[in-house]
Amino acid sequence: AVVSTQSTGGKKKQFRDKEKPTDIRLSNIEAAKAVADAIRTSLGPKGMDKMIQGKTGDVTITNDGATILKEMQVFHPAARMLVELSKAQDIEAGDGTTSVVVLCGALLDAARKLLQRGIHPTTISE
């Protein structure tokens, strides 16, 4: 976003809002982490069941990550990527849908911590 324009000798300088990309990155990480946190509690032999009410009012009780993600209405693009990741895992291996989402959430949390330390996003991705 352009904050202001200043003219110096016929050339225009633009001051850009340098905080916006950082805010967007953090927003994407938080949205995806919310999906991962919601599903994490259903992982493992002591995983909790989730009760999901559908659009028509029907209730589903499950601890299957793929079913939970399929029934969730996710609107944020970054969070939706986790749902797509889970679907791809289900198609490719048929198992591990919850694990792959939880692992991705943990990686995003680690990336967030590195971003807060001032490490460049390109360095983190490499």
GROMACS .gro file of N, CA, C and O in nm, residues 22 25-26 29 104 106-126:
model
  104
   22THR      N    1   0.446  -0.846   0.639
   22THR     CA    2   0.468  -0.921   0.763
   22THR      C    3   0.335  -0.956   0.828
   22THR      O    4   0.314  -1.068   0.874
   25ARG      N    5   0.169  -1.234   0.629
   25ARG     CA    6   0.233  -1.363   0.657
   25ARG      C    7   0.186  -1.419   0.790
   25ARG      O    8   0.152  -1.537   0.801
   26LEU      N    9   0.185  -1.335   0.893
   26LEU     CA   10   0.143  -1.381   1.026
   26LEU      C   11  -0.004  -1.421   1.027
   26LEU      O   12  -0.042  -1.517   1.093
   29ILE      N   13  -0.028  -1.764   0.871
   29ILE     CA   14   0.022  -1.867   0.962
   29ILE      C   15  -0.079  -1.894   1.072
   29ILE      O   16  -0.108  -2.009   1.105
  104CYS      N   17   0.237  -2.996   0.950
  104CYS     CA   18   0.240  -2.867   0.881
  104CYS      C   19   0.219  -2.753   0.981
  104CYS      O   20   0.285  -2.650   0.973
  106ALA      N   21   0.301  -2.753   1.296
  106ALA     CA   22   0.423  -2.740   1.374
  106ALA      C   23   0.531  -2.667   1.294
  106ALA      O   24   0.604  -2.583   1.348
  107LEU      N   25   0.542  -2.697   1.164
  107LEU     CA   26   0.639  -2.628   1.080
  107LEU      C   27   0.605  -2.479   1.067
  107LEU      O   28   0.694  -2.394   1.070
  108LEU      N   29   0.478  -2.449   1.055
  108LEU     CA   30   0.436  -2.308   1.047
  108LEU      C   31   0.464  -2.234   1.178
  108LEU      O   32   0.502  -2.117   1.176
  109ASP      N   33   0.446  -2.302   1.290
  109ASP     CA   34   0.476  -2.239   1.418
  109ASP      C   35   0.626  -2.210   1.430
  109ASP      O   36   0.665  -2.102   1.477
  110ALA      N   37   0.709  -2.303   1.385
  110ALA     CA   38   0.854  -2.281   1.386
  110ALA      C   39   0.891  -2.166   1.292
  110ALA      O   40   0.977  -2.083   1.325
  111ALA      N   41   0.827  -2.160   1.176
  111ALA     CA   42   0.853  -2.051   1.082
  111ALA      C   43   0.813  -1.916   1.141
  111ALA      O   44   0.883  -1.816   1.123
  112ARG      N   45   0.701  -1.913   1.213
  112ARG     CA   46   0.656  -1.789   1.277
  112ARG      C   47   0.760  -1.739   1.378
  112ARG      O   48   0.791  -1.620   1.384
  113LYS      N   49   0.814  -1.831   1.455
  113LYS     CA   50   0.916  -1.793   1.554
  113LYS      C   51   1.040  -1.738   1.486
  113LYS      O   52   1.100  -1.641   1.533
  114LEU      N   53   1.080  -1.799   1.374
  114LEU     CA   54   1.196  -1.749   1.301
  114LEU      C   55   1.169  -1.613   1.239
  114LEU      O   56   1.257  -1.527   1.236
  115LEU      N   57   1.047  -1.593   1.188
  115LEU     CA   58   1.010  -1.462   1.133
  115LEU      C   59   1.016  -1.354   1.240
  115LEU      O   60   1.059  -1.242   1.214
  116GLN      N   61   0.971  -1.388   1.360
  116GLN     CA   62   0.974  -1.290   1.469
  116GLN      C   63   1.116  -1.255   1.511
  116GLN      O   64   1.140  -1.149   1.566
  117ARG      N   65   1.210  -1.344   1.483
  117ARG     CA   66   1.351  -1.315   1.512
  117ARG      C   67   1.415  -1.229   1.404
  117ARG      O   68   1.530  -1.190   1.415
  118GLY      N   69   1.341  -1.206   1.296
  118GLY     CA   70   1.391  -1.120   1.188
  118GLY      C   71   1.457  -1.195   1.075
  118GLY      O   72   1.522  -1.133   0.989
  119ILE      N   73   1.443  -1.325   1.069
  119ILE     CA   74   1.502  -1.403   0.961
  119ILE      C   75   1.414  -1.388   0.837
  119ILE      O   76   1.291  -1.394   0.844
  120HIS      N   77   1.477  -1.368   0.722
  120HIS     CA   78   1.405  -1.345   0.597
  120HIS      C   79   1.327  -1.470   0.557
  120HIS      O   80   1.379  -1.582   0.569
  121PRO      N   81   1.205  -1.454   0.505
  121PRO     CA   82   1.122  -1.569   0.464
  121PRO      C   83   1.189  -1.662   0.363
  121PRO      O   84   1.172  -1.783   0.368
  122THR      N   85   1.267  -1.608   0.272
  122THR     CA   86   1.335  -1.690   0.172
  122THR      C   87   1.438  -1.781   0.240
  122THR      O   88   1.452  -1.898   0.205
  123THR      N   89   1.506  -1.730   0.338
  123THR     CA   90   1.603  -1.809   0.414
  123THR      C   91   1.534  -1.922   0.489
  123THR      O   92   1.585  -2.034   0.493
  124ILE      N   93   1.419  -1.894   0.544
  124ILE     CA   94   1.343  -1.996   0.617
  124ILE      C   95   1.297  -2.107   0.522
  124ILE      O   96   1.309  -2.225   0.555
  125SER      N   97   1.250  -2.070   0.406
  125SER     CA   98   1.197  -2.170   0.312
  125SER      C   99   1.307  -2.257   0.253
  125SER      O  100   1.281  -2.369   0.210
  126GLU      N  101   1.429  -2.206   0.248
  126GLU     CA  102   1.538  -2.286   0.193
  126GLU      C  103   1.582  -2.386   0.296
  126GLU      O  104   1.620  -2.493   0.276
   0.00000   0.00000   0.00000
